[in-house]
Short mmCIF file of C-alpha atoms and ligand atoms in Angstrom, two decimals:
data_model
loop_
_atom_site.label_atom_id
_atom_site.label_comp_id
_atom_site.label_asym_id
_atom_site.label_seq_id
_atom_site.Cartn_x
_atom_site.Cartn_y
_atom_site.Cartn_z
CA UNK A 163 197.80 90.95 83.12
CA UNK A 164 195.10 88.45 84.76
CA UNK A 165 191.98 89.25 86.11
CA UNK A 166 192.63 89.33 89.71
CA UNK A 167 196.02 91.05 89.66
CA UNK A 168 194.70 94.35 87.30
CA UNK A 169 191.87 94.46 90.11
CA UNK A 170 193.76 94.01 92.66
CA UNK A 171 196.01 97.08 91.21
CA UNK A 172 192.83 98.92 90.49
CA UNK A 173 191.61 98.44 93.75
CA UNK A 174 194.40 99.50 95.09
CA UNK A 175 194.41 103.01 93.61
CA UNK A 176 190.73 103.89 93.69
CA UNK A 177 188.18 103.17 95.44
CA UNK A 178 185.30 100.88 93.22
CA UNK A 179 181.76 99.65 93.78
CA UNK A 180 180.68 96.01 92.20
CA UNK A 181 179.35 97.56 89.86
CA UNK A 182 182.22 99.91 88.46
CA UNK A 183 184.69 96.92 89.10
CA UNK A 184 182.72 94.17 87.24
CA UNK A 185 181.81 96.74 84.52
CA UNK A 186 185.87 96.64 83.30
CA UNK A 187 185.75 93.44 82.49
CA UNK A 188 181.66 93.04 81.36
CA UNK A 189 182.91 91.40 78.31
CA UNK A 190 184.14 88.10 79.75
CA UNK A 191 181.65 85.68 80.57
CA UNK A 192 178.09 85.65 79.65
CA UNK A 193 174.44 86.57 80.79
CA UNK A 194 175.97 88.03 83.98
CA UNK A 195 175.22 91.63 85.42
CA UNK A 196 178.20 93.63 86.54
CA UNK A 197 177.07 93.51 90.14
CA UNK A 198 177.54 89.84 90.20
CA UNK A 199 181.13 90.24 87.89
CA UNK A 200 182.14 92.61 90.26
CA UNK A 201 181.47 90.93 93.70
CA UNK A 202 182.50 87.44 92.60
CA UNK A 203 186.43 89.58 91.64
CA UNK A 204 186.09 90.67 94.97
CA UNK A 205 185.09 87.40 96.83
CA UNK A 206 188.17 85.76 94.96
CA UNK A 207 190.44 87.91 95.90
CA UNK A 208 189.32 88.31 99.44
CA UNK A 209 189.95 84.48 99.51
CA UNK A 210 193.28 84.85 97.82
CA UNK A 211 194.23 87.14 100.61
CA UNK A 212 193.14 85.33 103.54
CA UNK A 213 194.76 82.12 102.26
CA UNK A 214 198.23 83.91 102.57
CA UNK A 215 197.03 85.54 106.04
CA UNK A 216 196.60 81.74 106.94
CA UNK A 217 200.20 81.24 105.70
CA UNK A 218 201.31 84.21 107.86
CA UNK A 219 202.27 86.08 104.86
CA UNK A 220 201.86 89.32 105.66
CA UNK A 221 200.95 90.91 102.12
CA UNK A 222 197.28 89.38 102.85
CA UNK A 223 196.64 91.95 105.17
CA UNK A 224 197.63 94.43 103.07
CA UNK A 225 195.39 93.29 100.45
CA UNK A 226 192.28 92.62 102.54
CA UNK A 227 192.44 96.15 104.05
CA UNK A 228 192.13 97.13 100.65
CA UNK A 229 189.45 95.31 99.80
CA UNK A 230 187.47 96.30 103.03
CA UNK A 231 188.66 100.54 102.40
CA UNK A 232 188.48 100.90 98.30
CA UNK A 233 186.58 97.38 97.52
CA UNK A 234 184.20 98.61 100.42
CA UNK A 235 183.87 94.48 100.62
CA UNK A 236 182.15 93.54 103.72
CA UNK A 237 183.98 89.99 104.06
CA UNK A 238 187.10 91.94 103.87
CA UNK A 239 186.08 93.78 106.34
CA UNK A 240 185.07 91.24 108.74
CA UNK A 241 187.93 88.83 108.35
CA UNK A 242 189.69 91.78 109.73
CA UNK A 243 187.59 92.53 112.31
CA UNK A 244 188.19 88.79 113.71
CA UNK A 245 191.22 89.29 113.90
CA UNK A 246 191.20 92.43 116.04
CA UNK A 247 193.03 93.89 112.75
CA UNK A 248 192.57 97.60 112.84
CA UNK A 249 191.27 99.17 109.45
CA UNK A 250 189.76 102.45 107.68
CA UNK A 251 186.02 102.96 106.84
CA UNK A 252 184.95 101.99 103.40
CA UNK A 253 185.19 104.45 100.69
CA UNK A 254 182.72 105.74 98.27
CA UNK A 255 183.59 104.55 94.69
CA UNK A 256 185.49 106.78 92.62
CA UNK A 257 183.71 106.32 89.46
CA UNK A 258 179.94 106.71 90.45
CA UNK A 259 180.52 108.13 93.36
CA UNK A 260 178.42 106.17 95.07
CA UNK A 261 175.13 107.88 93.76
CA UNK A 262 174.43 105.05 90.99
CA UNK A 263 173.58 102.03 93.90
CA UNK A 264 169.71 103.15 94.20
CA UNK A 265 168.31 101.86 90.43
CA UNK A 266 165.71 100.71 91.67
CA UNK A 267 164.80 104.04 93.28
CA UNK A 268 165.28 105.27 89.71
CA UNK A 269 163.19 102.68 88.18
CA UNK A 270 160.11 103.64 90.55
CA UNK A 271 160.46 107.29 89.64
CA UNK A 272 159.80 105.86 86.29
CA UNK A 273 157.26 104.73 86.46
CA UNK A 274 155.69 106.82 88.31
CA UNK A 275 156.60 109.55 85.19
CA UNK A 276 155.13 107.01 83.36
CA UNK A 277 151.67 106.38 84.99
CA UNK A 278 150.18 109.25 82.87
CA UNK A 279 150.83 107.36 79.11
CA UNK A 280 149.33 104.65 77.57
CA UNK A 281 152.90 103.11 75.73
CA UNK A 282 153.95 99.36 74.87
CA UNK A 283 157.88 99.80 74.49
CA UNK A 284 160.56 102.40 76.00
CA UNK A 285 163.99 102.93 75.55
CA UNK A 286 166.44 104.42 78.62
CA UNK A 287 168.86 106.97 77.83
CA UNK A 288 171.38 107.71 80.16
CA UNK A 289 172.65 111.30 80.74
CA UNK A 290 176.25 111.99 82.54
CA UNK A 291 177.97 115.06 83.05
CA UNK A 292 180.94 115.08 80.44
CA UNK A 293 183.49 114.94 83.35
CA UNK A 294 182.56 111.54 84.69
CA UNK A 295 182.67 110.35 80.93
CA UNK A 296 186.12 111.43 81.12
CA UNK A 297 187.17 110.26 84.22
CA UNK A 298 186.03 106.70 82.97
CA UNK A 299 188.05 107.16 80.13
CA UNK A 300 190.89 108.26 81.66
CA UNK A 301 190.99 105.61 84.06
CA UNK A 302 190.53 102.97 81.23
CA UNK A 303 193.53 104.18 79.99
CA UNK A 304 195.55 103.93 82.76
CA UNK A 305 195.07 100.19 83.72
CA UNK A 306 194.30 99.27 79.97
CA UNK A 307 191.04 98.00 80.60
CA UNK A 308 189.49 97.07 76.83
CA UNK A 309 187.05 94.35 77.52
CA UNK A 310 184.67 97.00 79.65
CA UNK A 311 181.18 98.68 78.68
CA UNK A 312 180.42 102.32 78.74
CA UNK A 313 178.89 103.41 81.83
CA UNK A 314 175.69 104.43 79.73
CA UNK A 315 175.29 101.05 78.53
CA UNK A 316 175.39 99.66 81.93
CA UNK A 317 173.19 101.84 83.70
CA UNK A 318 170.15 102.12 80.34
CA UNK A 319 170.00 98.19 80.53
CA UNK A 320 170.38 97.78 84.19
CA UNK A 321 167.46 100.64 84.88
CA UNK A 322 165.66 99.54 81.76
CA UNK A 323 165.28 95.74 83.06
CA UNK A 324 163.95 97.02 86.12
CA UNK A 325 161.16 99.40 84.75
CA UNK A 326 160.36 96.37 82.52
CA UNK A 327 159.81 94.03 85.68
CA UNK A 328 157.34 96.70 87.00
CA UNK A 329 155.58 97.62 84.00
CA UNK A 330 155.19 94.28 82.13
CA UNK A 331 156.46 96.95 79.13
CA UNK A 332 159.17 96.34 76.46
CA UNK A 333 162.79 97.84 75.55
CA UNK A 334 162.52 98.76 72.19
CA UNK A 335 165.55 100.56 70.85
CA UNK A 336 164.58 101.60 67.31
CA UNK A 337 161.03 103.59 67.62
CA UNK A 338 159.97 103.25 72.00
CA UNK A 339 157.02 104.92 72.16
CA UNK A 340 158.84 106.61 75.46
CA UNK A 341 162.05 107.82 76.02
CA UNK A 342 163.38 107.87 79.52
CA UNK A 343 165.88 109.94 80.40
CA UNK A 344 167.98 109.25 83.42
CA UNK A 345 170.71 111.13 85.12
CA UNK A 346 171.71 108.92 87.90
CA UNK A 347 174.31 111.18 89.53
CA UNK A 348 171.20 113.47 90.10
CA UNK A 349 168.55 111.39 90.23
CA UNK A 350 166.89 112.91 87.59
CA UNK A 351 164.41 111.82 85.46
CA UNK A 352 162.47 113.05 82.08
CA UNK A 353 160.62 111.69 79.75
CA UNK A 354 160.46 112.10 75.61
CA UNK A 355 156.87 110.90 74.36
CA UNK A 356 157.26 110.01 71.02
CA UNK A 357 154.59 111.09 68.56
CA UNK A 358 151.75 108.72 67.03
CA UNK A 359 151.29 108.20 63.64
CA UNK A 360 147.60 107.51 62.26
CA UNK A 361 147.79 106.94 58.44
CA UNK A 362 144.18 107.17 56.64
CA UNK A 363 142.82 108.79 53.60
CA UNK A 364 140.56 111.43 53.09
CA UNK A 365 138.23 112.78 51.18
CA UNK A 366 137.00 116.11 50.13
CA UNK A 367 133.77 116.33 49.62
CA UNK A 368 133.13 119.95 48.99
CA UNK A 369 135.23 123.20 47.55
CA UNK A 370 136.75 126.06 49.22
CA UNK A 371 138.28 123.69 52.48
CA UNK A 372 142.11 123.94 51.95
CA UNK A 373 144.07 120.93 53.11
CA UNK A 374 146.11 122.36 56.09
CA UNK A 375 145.08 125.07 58.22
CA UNK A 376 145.77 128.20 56.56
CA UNK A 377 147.03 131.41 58.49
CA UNK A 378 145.76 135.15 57.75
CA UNK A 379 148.60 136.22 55.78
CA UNK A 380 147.45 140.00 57.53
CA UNK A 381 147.41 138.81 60.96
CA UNK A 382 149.34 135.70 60.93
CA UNK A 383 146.34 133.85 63.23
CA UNK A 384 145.77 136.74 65.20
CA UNK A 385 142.79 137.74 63.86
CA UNK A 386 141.81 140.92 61.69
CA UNK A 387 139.35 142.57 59.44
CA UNK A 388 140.17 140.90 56.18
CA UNK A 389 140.09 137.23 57.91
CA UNK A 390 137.32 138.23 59.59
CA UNK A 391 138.67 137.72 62.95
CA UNK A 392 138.99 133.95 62.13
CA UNK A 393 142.82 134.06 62.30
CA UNK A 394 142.47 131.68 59.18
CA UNK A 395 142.46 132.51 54.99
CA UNK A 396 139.83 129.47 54.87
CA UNK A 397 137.18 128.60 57.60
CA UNK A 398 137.51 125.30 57.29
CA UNK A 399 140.31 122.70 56.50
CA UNK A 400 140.53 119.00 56.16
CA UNK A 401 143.58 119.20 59.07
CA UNK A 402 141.47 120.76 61.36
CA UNK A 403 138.59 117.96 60.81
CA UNK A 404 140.91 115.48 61.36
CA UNK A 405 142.98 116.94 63.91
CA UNK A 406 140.32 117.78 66.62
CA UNK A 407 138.99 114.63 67.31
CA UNK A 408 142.46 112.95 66.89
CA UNK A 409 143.45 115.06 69.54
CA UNK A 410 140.74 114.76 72.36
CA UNK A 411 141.18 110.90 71.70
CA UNK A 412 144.76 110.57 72.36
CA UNK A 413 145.00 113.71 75.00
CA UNK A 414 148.04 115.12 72.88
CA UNK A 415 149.59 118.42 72.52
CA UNK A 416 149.51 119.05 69.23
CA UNK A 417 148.88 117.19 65.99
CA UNK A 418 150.75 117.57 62.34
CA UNK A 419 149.30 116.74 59.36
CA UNK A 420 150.80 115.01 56.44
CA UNK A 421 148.92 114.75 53.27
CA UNK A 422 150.43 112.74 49.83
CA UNK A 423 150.04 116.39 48.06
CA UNK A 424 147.78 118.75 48.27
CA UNK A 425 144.60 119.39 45.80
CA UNK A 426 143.94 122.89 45.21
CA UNK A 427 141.49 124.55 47.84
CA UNK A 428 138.92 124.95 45.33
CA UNK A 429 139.35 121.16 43.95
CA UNK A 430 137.40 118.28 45.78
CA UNK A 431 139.24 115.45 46.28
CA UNK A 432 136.91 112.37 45.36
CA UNK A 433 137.65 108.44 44.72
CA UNK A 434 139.46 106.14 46.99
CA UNK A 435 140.65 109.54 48.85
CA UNK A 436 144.40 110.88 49.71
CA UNK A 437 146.43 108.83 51.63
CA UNK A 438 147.61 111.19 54.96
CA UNK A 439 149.35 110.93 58.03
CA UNK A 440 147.84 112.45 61.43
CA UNK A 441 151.25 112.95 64.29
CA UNK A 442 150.37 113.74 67.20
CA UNK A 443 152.88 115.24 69.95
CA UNK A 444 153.01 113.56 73.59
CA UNK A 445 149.95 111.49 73.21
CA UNK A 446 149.21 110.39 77.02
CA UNK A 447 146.45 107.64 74.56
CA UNK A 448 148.20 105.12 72.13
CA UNK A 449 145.35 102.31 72.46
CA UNK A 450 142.41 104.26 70.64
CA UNK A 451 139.91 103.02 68.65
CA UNK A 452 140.70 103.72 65.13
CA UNK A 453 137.23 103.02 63.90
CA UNK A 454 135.78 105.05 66.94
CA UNK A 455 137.99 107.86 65.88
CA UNK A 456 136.81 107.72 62.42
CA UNK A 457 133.37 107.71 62.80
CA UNK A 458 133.52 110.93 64.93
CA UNK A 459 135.89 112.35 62.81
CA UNK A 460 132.95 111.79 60.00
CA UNK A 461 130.41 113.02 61.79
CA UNK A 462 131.54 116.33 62.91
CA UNK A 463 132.94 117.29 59.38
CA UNK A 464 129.17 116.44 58.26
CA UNK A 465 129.80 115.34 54.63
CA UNK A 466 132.49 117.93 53.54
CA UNK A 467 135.63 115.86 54.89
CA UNK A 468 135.48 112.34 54.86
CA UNK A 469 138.35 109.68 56.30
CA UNK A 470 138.03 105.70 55.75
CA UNK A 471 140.91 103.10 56.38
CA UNK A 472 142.37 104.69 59.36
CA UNK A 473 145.76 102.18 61.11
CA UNK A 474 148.44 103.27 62.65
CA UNK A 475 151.64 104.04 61.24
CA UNK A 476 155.42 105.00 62.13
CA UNK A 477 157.51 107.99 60.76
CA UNK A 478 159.11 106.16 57.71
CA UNK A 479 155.44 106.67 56.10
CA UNK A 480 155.97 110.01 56.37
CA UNK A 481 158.66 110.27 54.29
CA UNK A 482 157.12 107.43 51.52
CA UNK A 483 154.05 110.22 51.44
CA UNK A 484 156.46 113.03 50.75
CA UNK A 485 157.79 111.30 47.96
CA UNK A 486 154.53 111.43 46.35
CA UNK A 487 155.39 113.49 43.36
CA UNK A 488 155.86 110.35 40.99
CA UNK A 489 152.56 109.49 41.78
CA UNK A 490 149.55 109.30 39.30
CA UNK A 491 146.34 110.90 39.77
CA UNK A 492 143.53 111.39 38.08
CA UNK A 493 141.56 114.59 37.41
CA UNK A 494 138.24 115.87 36.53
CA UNK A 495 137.68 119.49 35.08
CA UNK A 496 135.24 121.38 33.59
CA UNK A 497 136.41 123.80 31.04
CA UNK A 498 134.91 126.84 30.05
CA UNK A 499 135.70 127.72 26.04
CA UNK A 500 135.83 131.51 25.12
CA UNK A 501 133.67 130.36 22.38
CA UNK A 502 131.07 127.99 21.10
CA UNK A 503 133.31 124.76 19.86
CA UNK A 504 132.29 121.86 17.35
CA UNK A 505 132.01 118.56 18.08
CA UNK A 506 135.32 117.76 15.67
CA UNK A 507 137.15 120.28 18.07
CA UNK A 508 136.60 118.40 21.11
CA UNK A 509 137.37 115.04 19.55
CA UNK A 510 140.62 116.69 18.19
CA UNK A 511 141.50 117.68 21.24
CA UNK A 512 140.99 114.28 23.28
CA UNK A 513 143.36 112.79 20.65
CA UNK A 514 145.94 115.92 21.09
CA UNK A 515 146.19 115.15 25.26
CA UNK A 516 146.07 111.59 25.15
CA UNK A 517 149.54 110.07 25.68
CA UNK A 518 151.58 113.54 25.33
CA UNK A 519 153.83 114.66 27.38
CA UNK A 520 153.81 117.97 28.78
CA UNK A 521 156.10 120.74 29.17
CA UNK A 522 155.37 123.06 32.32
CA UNK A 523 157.00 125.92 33.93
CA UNK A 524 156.01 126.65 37.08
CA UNK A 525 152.76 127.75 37.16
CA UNK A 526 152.94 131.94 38.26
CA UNK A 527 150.12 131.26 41.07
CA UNK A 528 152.57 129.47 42.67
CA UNK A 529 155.98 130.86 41.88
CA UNK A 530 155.84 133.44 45.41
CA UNK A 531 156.29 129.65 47.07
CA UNK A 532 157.78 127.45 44.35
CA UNK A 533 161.09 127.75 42.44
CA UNK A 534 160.76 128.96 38.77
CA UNK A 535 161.36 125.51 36.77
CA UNK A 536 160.76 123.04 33.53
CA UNK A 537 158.97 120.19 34.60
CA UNK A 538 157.73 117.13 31.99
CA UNK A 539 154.72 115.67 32.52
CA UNK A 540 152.93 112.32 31.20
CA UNK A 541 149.29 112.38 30.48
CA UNK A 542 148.12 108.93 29.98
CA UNK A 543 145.01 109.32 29.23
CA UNK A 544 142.15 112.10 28.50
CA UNK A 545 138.64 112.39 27.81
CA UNK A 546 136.15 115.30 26.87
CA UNK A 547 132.80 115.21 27.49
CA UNK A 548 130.53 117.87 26.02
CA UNK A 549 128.55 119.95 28.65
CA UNK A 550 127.18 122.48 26.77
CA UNK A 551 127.85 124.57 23.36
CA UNK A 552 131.40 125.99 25.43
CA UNK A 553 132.03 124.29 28.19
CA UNK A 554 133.22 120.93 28.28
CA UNK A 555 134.59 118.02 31.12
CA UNK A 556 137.91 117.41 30.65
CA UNK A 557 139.07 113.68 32.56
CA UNK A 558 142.94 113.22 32.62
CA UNK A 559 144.96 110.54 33.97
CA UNK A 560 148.65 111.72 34.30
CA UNK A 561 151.99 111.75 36.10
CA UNK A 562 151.46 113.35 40.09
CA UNK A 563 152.82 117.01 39.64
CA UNK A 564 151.14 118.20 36.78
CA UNK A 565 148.96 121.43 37.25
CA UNK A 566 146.00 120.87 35.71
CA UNK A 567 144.42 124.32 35.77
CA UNK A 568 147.00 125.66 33.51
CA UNK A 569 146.89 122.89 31.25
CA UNK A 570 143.33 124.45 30.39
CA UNK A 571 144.54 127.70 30.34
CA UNK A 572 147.90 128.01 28.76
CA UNK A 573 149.44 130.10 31.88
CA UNK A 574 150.30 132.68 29.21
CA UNK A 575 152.49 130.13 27.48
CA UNK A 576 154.14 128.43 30.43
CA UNK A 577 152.38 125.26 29.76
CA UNK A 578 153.06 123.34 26.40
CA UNK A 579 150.20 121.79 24.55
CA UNK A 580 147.40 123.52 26.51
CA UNK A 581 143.69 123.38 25.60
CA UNK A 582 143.88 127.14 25.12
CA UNK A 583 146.61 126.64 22.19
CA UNK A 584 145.22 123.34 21.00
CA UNK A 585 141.96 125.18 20.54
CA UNK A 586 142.96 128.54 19.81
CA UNK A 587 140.95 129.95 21.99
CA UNK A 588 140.38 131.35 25.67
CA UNK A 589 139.84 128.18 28.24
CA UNK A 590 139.14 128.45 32.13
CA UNK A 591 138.65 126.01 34.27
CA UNK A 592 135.72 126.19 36.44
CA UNK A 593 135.37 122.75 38.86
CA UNK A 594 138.17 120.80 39.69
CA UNK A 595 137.78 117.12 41.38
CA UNK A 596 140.81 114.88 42.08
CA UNK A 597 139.34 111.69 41.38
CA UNK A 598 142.15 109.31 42.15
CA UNK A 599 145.63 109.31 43.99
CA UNK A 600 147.48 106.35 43.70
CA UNK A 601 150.53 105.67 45.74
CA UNK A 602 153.75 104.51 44.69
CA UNK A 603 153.90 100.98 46.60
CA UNK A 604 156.33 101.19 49.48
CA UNK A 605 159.58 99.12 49.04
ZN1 LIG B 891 180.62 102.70 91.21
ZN1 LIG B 892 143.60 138.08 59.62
#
């Protein structure tokens, strides 16, 4: 059926605004809002009608009152009147009832959510009730409209272009910094602030700082005797360092911290650092001085955590750092023999790590939290260093996910070569530094 005679029919059953009307057919033409689709359907057939009303045919009348009752088309309306034609009041349209025709009172509410956050793109989500999805569908059906948008669509760009004119801000529909979330029929509005992401890397400069902030396993954070009333299992922690400052910066609500692994809490972590990931919830600050940041963050942790090469980031980082297992990293130990070994020993042994590969099951510190598995390990390099008649510094390069204390130690056979079995003898490791992390390069 053409364009004028389906709304025409339309009209004639429901009631429509320009905007519901023109929005049935918002695939035809181009660059045009529905407003403007709608009213110019209406203007044509207003002039359709009054060109039979000139012809005395009487079916224009018919069709103008229609336009002036469910097209709620003021030209309709006074043709009619000039003719001392009687006719009904206008009608409220039957799809948006009416409540949709004040976006730009939407819009301001906005923005005036929005006056609290620093943010350079949004995105517009429209909520409806399921029931006037329906009733859109439904009446779709029954006039076979198929070149129309959703209703969502419509309204999200429609609101969206206005918040944009009054914010100088951009519609960004993969990763907005804000979500806005309007229901029109209620004139509601909320707003998602997306977390900030603030990759760096870090390093530990001291022992006995874990990497995440560690609950009391008595208390769970409460506080108690054993964690002595800190809540925590460890005082201090490289999240915590990091997180604080990150925090009063940005004016967030809370902050998550990634890290590429995890060195033990007794290990330093030295080199170039670990790369990590700071997120921090409903930031109301996006435009913060990284190097500011950093330098406070340095200061206050006062040489035991230190952060360099701070930028920010988005989520899929987050994901490339979790994948960090196939990473290689480099490790210094020292090793404590159970006896006095020669010279020949230790070069033995540098030549029985170097290039091996190493059979592990997981290690039984860490089986309450781990699943009980074989893992193979490369080491591509090691080299032993003589400290003293039995103790010795062990430097390994090898494949991320190797445990390196119980390749000293054995782990009661669990780990295949160790330097326990290559030496025959009792070996504990006593100082652990992670010297390098290197990241697999993102694709
Ligand atoms: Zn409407
Ligand atoms: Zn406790």
């Amino acid at each position: 059926m053409e364009i004028l005679k389906k709304a025409q029919k339309i009209l004639e059953k429901h009631p429509l605004c320009n905007r519901c009307l023109g929005r049935q057919f918002a695939l035809l033409g181009y660059n045009l809002e529905n407003q403007t689709r709608g009213e110019t359907i209406k203007l044509l057939l207003t002039m359709k009608a009054h060109e039979k009303i000139l012809a005395n045919n009487k079916a224009g009348v018919t069709a103008l009152k229609t336009l002036a009752t469910n097209g709620a088309f003021p030209m309709a309306m006074q043709i009619l009147q000039m003719r001392k034609i009687p006719v009904g009041k206008a009608r409220p349209c039957y799809l948006c009832e009416e409540k949709t025709t004040d976006i730009s009172k939407l819009a301001e509410k906005s923005v005036k959510l929005l006056s609290d956050y620093e943010f350079s793109t949004f995105l517009v989500g429209i909520k409806l009730l399921a029931e006037i999805k329906e009733r859109e569908d439904e009446f779709k059906a029954e006039f076979g409209l198929n070149l129309g948008e959703d209703m969502r669509n419509d309204f999200s760009r429609v609101i969206g272009r206005e918040i944009s004119k009054l914010t100088g801000k951009e519609v960004e529909f993969n990763k907005p910094d804000i979500s806005i979330l309007v229901n029109p029929f209620n004139q509601q509005v909320t707003l998602q602030i997306n977390p900030l992401y603030i990759a760096g890397k870090y390093k530990k400069l001291v022992r006995g700082v874990s990497q995440s902030r560690w609950l009391c396993r008595e208390c769970k954070g409460k506080g108690c005797k054993k964690c002595n009333w800190t809540g925590k299992t460890y005082a201090e922690s490289v999240e915590e360092f990091v997180a604080a400052p990150t925090l009063e910066m940005t004016q967030g609500m809370t902050a998550e911290f990634h890290g590429a692994g995890r060195e033990d809490v007794d290990a330093r972590m030295l080199g170039k650092g670990r790369p990590f990931i700071i997120e921090v919830k409903q930031p109301k600050k996006r435009f913060i001085d990284l190097k500011m940041l950093e330098e406070t963050i340095n200061t206050r942790a006062a040489g035991k955590v230190e952060v360099h090469e701070l930028r920010f980031a988005d989520k899929n980082l987050i994901r490339h750092l979790k994948k960090g297992e196939a990473i290689e990293k480099t490790y210094r130990v020292t090793v404590e023999f159970g006896r006095n070994v020669s010279d020949d020993e230790l070069t033995s042994l540098e030549k029985s790590l170097h290039g091996i590969l190493v059979r592990q099951q997981t290690p039984q510190r860490v089986l309450h939290r781990r699943s009980d598995r074989m893992r193979e390990k490369y080491i591509y390099e090691a080299k032993v260093k003589r400290l003293s008649p039995n103790r010795a510094q062990l430097k390994v390069r090898c494949q991320g996910g190797l445990y390196v204390k119980e390749l000293v130690t054995g782990d009661d056979g669990r780990t295949k070569p160790s330097v326990a079995e290559i030496l025959g003898t009792k070996a504990t490791p006593s100082q652990l530094d992670v010297l390098e992390v290197i990241e697999r390069k993102q694709k």
